[in-house]
PDB file of C-alpha atoms in Angstrom:
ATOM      1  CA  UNK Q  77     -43.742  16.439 -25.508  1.00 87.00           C
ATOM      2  CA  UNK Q  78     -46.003  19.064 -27.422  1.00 90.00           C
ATOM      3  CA  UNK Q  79     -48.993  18.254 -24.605  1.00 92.00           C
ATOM      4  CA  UNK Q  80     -46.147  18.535 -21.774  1.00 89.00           C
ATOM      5  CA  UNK Q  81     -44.942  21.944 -23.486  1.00 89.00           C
ATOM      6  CA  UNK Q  82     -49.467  22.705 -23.742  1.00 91.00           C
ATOM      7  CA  UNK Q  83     -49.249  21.566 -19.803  1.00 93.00           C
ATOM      8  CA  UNK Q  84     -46.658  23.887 -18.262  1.00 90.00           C
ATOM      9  CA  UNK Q  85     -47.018  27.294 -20.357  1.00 90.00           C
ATOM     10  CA  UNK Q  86     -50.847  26.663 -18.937  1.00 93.00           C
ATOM     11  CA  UNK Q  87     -49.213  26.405 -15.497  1.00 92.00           C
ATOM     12  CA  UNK Q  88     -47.044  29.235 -15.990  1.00 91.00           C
ATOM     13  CA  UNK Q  89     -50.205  31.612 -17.166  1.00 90.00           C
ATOM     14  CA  UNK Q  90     -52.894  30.421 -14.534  1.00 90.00           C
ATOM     15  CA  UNK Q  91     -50.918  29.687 -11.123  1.00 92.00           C
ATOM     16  CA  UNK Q  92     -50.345  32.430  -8.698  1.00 93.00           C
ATOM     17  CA  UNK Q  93     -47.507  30.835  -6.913  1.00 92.00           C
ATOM     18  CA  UNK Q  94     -45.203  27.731  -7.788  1.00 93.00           C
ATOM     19  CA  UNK Q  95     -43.288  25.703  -4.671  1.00 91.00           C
ATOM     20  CA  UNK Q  96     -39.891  24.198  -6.008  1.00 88.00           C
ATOM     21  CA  UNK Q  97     -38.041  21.658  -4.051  1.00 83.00           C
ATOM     22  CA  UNK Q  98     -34.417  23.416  -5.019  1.00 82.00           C
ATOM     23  CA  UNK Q  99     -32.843  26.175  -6.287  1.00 84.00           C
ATOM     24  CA  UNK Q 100     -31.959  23.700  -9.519  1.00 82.00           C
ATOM     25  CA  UNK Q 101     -35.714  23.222  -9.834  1.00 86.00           C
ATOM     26  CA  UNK Q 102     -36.411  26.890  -9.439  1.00 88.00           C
ATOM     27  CA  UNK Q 103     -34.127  27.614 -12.187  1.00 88.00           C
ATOM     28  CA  UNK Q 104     -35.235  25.508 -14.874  1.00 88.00           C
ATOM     29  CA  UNK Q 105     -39.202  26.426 -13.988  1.00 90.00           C
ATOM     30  CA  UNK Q 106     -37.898  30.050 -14.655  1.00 91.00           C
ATOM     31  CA  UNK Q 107     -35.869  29.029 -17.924  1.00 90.00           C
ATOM     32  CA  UNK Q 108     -39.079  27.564 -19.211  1.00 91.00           C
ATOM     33  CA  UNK Q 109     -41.250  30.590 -19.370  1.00 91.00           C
ATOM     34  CA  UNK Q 110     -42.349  30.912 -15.259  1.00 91.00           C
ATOM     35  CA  UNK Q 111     -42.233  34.439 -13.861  1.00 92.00           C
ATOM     36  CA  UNK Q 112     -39.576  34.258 -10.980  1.00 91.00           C
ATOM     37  CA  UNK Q 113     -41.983  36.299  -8.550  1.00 92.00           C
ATOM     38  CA  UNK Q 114     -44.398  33.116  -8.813  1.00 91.00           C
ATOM     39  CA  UNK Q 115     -41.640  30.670  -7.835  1.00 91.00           C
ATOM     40  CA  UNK Q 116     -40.929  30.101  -3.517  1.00 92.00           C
ATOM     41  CA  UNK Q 117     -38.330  27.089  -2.683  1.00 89.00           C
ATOM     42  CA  UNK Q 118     -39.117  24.822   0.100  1.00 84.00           C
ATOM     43  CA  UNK Q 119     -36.541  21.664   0.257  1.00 78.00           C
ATOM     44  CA  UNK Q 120     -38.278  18.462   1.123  1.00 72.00           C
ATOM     45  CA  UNK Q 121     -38.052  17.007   4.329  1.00 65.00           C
ATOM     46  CA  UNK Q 122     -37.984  13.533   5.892  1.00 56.00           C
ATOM     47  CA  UNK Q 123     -39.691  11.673   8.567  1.00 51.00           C
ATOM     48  CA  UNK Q 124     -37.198  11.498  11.178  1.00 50.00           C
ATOM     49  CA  UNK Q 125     -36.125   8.144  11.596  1.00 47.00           C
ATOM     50  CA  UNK Q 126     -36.890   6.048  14.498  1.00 45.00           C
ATOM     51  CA  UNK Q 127     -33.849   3.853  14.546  1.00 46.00           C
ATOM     52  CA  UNK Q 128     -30.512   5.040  16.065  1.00 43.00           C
ATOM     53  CA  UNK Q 129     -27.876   7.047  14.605  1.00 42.00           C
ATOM     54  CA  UNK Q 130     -25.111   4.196  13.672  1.00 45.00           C
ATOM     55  CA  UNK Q 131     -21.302   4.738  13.001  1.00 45.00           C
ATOM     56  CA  UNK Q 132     -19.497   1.494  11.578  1.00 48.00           C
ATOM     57  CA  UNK Q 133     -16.382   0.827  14.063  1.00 51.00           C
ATOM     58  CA  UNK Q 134     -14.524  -0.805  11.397  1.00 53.00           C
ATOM     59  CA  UNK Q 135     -11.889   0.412  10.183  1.00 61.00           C
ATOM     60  CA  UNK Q 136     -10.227  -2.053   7.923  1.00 78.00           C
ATOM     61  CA  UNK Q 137     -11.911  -0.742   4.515  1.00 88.00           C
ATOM     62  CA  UNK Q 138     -14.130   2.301   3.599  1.00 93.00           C
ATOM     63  CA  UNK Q 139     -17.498   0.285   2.258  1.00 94.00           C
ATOM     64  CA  UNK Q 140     -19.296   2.766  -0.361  1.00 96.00           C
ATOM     65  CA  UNK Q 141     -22.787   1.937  -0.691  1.00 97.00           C
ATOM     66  CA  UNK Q 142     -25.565   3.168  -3.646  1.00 97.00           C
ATOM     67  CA  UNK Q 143     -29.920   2.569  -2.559  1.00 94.00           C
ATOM     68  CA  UNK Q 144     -31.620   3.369  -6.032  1.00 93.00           C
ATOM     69  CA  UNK Q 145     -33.108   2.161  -9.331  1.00 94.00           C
ATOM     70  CA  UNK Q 146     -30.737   0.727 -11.500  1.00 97.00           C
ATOM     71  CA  UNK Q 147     -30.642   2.626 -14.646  1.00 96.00           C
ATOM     72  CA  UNK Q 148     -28.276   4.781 -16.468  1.00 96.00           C
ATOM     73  CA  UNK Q 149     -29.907   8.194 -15.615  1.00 96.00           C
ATOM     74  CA  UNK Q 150     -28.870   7.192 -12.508  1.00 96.00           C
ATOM     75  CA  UNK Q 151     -25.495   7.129 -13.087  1.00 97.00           C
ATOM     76  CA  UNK Q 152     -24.667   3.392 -11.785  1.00 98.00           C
ATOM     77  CA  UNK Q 153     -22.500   2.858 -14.823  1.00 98.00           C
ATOM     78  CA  UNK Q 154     -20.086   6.302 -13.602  1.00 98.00           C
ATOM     79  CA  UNK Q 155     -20.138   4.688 -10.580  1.00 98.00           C
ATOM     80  CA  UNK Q 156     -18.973   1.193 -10.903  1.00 97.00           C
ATOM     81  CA  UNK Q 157     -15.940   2.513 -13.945  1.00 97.00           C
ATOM     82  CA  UNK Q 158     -15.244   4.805 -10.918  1.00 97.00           C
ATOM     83  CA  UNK Q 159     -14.809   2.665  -8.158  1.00 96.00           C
ATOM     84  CA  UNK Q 160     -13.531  -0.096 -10.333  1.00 93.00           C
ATOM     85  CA  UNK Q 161     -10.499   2.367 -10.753  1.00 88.00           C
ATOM     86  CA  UNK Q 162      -9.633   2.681  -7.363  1.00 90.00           C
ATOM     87  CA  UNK Q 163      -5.702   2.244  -6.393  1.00 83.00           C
ATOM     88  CA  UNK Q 164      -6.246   0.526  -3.230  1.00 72.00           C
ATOM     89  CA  UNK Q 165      -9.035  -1.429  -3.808  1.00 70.00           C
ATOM     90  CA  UNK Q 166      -8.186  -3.906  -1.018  1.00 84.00           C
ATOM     91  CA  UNK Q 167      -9.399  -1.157   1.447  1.00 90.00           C
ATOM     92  CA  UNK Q 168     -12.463  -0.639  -0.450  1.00 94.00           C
ATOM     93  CA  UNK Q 169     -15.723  -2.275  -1.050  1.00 95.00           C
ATOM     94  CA  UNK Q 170     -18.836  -1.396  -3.322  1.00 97.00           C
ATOM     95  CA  UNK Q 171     -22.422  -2.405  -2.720  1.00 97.00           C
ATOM     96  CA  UNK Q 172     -25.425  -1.263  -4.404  1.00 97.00           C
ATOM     97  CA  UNK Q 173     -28.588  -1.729  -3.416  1.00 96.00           C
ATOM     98  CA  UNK Q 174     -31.728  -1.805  -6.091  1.00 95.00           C
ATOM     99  CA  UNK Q 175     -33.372  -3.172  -9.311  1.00 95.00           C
ATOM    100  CA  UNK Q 176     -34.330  -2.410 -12.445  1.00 95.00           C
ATOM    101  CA  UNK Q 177     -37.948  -0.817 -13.034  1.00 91.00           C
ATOM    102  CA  UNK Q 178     -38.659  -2.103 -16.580  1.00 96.00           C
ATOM    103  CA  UNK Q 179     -36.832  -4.253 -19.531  1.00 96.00           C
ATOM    104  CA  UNK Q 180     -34.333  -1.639 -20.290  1.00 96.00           C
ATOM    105  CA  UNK Q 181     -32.707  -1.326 -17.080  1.00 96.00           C
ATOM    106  CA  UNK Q 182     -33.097  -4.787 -16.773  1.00 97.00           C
ATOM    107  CA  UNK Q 183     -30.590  -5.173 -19.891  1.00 97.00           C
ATOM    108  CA  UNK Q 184     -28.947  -2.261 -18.683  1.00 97.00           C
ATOM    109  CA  UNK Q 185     -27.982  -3.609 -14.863  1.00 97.00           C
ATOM    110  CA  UNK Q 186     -27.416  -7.495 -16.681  1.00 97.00           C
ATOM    111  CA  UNK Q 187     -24.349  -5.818 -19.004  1.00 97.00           C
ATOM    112  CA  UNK Q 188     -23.292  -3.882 -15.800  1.00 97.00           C
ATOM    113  CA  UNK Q 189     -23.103  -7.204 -13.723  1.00 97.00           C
ATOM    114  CA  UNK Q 190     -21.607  -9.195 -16.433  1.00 97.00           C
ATOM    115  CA  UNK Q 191     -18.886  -6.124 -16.731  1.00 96.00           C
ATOM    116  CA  UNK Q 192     -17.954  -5.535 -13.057  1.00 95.00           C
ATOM    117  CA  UNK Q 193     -17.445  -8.939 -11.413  1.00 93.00           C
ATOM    118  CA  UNK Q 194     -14.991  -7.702  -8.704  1.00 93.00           C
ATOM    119  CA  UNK Q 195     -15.351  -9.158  -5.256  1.00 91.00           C
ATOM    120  CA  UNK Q 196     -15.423  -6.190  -3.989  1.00 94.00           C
ATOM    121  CA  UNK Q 197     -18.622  -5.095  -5.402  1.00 96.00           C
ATOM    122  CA  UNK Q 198     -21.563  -6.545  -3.817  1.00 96.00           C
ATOM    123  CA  UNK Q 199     -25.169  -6.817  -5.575  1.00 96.00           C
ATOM    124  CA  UNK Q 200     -27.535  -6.886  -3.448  1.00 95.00           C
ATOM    125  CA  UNK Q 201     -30.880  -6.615  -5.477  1.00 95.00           C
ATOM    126  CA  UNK Q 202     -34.139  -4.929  -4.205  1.00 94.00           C
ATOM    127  CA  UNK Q 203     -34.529  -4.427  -0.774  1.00 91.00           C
ATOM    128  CA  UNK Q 204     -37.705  -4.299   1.307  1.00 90.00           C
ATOM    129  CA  UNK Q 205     -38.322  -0.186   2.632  1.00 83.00           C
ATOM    130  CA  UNK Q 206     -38.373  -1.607   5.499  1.00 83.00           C
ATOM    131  CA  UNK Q 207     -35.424  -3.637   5.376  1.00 86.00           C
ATOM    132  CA  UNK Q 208     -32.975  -1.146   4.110  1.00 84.00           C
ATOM    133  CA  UNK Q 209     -32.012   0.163   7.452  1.00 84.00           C
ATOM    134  CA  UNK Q 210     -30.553  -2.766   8.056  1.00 86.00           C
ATOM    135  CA  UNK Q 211     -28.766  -3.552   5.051  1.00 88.00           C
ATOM    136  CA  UNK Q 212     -26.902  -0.164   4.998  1.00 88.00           C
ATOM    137  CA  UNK Q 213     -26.359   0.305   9.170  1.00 87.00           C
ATOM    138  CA  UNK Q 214     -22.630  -1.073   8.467  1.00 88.00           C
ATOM    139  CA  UNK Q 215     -22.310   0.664   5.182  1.00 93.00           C
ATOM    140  CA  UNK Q 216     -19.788   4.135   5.429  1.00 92.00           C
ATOM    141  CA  UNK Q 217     -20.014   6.521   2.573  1.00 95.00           C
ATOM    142  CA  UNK Q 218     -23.874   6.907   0.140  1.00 96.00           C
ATOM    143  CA  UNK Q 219     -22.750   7.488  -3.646  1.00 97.00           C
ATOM    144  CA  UNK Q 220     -24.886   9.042  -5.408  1.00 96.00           C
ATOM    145  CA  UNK Q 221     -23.854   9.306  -8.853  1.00 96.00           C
ATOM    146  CA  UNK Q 222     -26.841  10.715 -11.326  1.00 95.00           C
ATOM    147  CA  UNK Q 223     -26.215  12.770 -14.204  1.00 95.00           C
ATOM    148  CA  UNK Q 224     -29.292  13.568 -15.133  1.00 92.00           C
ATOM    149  CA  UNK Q 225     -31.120  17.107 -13.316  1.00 88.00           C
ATOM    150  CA  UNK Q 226     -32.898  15.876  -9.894  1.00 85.00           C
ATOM    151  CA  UNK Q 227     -35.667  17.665  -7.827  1.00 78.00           C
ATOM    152  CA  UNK Q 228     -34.345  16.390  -4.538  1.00 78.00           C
ATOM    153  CA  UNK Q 229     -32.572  13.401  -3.245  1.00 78.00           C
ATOM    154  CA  UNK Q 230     -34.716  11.459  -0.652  1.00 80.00           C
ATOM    155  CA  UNK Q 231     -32.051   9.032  -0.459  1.00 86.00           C
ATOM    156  CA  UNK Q 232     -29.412  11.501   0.392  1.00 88.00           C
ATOM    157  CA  UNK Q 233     -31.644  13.122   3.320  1.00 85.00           C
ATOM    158  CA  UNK Q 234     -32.484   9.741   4.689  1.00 83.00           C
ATOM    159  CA  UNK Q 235     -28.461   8.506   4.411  1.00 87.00           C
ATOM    160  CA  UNK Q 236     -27.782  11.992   6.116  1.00 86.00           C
ATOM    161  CA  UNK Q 237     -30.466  11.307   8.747  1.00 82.00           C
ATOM    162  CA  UNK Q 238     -28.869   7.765   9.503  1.00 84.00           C
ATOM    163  CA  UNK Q 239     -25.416   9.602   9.712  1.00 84.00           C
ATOM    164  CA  UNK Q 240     -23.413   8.361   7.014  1.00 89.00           C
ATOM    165  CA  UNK Q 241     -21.977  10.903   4.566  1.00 92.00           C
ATOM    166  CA  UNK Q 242     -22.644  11.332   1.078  1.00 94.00           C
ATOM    167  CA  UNK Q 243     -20.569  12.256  -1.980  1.00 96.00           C
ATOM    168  CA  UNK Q 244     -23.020  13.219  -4.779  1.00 96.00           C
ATOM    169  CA  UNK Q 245     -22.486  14.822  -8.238  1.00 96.00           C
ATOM    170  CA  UNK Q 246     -23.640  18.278  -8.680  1.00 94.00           C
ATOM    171  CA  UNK Q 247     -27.068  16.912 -10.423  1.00 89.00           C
ATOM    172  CA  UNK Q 248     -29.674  19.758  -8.580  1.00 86.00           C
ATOM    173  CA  UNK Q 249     -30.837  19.022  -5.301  1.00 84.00           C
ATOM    174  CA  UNK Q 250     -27.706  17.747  -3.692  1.00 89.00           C
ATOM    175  CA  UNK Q 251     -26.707  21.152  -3.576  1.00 88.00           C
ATOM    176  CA  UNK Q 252     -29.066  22.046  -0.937  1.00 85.00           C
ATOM    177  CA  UNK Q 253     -28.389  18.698   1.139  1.00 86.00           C
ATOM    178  CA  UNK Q 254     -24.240  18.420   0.782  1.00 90.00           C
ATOM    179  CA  UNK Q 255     -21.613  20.822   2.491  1.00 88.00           C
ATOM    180  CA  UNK Q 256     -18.356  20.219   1.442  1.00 87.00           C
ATOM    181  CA  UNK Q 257     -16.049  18.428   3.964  1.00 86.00           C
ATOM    182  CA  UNK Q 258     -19.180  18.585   6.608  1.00 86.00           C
ATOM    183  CA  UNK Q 259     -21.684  16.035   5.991  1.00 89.00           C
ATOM    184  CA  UNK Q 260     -20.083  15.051   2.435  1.00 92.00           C
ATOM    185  CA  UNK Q 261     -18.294  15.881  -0.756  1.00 95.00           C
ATOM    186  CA  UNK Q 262     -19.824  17.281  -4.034  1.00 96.00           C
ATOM    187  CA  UNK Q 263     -18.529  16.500  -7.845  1.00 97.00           C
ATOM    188  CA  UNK Q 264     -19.118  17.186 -11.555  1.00 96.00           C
ATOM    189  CA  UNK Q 265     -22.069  15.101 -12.788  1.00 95.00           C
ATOM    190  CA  UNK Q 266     -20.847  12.383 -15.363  1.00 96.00           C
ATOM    191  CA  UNK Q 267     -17.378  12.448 -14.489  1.00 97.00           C
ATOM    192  CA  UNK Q 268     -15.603   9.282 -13.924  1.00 97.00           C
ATOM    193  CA  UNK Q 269     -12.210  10.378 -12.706  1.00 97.00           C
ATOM    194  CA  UNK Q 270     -13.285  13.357 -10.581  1.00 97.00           C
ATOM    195  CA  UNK Q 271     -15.742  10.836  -8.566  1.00 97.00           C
ATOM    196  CA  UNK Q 272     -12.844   8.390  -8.583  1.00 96.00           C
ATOM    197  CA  UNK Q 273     -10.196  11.037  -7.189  1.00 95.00           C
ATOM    198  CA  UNK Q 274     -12.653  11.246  -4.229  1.00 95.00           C
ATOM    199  CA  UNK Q 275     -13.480   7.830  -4.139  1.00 95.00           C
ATOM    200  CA  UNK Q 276      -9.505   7.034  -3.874  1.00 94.00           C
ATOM    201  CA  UNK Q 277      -9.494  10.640  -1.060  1.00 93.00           C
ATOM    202  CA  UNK Q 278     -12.047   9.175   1.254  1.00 92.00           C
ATOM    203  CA  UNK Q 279     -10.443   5.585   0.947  1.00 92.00           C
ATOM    204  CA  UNK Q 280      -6.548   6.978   1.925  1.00 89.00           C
ATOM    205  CA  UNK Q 281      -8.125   9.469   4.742  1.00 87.00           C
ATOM    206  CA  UNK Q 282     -11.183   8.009   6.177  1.00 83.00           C
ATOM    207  CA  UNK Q 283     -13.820  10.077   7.607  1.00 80.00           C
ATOM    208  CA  UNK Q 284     -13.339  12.604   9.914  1.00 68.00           C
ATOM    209  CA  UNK Q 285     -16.203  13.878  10.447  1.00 62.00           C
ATOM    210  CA  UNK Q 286     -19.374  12.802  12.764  1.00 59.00           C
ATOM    211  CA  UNK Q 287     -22.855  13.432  11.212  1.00 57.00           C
ATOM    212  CA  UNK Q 288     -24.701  13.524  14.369  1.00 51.00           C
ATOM    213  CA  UNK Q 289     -24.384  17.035  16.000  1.00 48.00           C
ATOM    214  CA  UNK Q 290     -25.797  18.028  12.630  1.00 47.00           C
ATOM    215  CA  UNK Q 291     -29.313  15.916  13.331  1.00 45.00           C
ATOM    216  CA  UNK Q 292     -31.200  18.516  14.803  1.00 43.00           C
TER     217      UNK Q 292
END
């Protein structure tokens, strides 16, 4: 931590301009000693992707979907007690997409799995880069549930770019990436019932919305 602290004040002194990926980022460079006139934002951007925009024609259930690392930073556990709360969970399903990185998430995603045993919830595992397209194209609505401050999310902008909407905690960059009620909904980080109050919205009124006029 001390070398880290060493690191950035030497940053801070020596650079003549900083590039954040958000306005979150940009904040917290400044709150650690950076002169705001050093700081520009520039979001991240994506390849565009070369598959076609997709919008599931099924209508019997709303299937949620999570593509991430399985650990708590992450926000999986928020998640699953969320969803797992759902009134009409007959019109709902849950699949998430991803493994653990090391033997802490490991124990962390075996308690989860052993918790929420629902058939409704679908583990997938790891999937292949290449392979997610086609494990999500059906999928309706990204979660993406982290409570911990993020730089940007790549996996909102590619879930964005494939047209399905995301509901994401406040946690940074989703900020940038997420307008309310136009390509997604926005909630308090680490806050089971608010993301289960949407959750439960989206379920009982669909989505109403089409993400491709926005792809340009």
């Amino acid at each position: 931590i001390q070398n880290k602290k060493a690191e950035w004040r030497t940053i801070c002194g020596k650079a003549t301009q900083i590039i954040a990926p958000s306005n979150a980022i940009a904040e917290a460079m400044c709150r650690n000693g950076l002169s705001r006139e050093k700081v520009t934002v520039i979001p991240h951007g994506i390849p565009k992707t070369t598959q076609p925009v997709v919008l599931s024609e099924r209508s019997d259930k709303i299937r949620f979907f999570y593509v991430g690392r399985i650990c708590r930073v992450k926000g999986v556990h928020v998640l699953l007690e969320a969803f797992n709360g759902i009134p009409a969970s007959n019109k709902s399903e849950l699949h998430i997409i991803g493994g653990a990185g090391n033997k802490g998430e490991q124990r962390y995603m075996d308690a989860l799995q052993h918790r929420y045993t629902a058939s409704n919830i679908v583990w997938h595992g790891k999937v292949a880069p290449d392979k997610v397209f086609d494990t999500i194209k059906d999928f309706d609505v990204m979660v993406h549930p982290t409570i911990c401050l993020e730089i940007f999310g790549l996996n909102i902008a590619e879930a964005l770019a494939m047209n399905k909407p995301v509901l994401a905690t406040r946690c940074g960059g989703a900020e940038m990436q997420i307008f309310e009620n136009v390509n997604g909904w926005l909630v308090t980080p680490n806050d089971v019932e608010a993301l289960r109050t949407k959750m439960d919205w989206i379920v009982e009124n669909g989505i109403s919305f089409n993400l491709s006029r926005l792809s340009d």
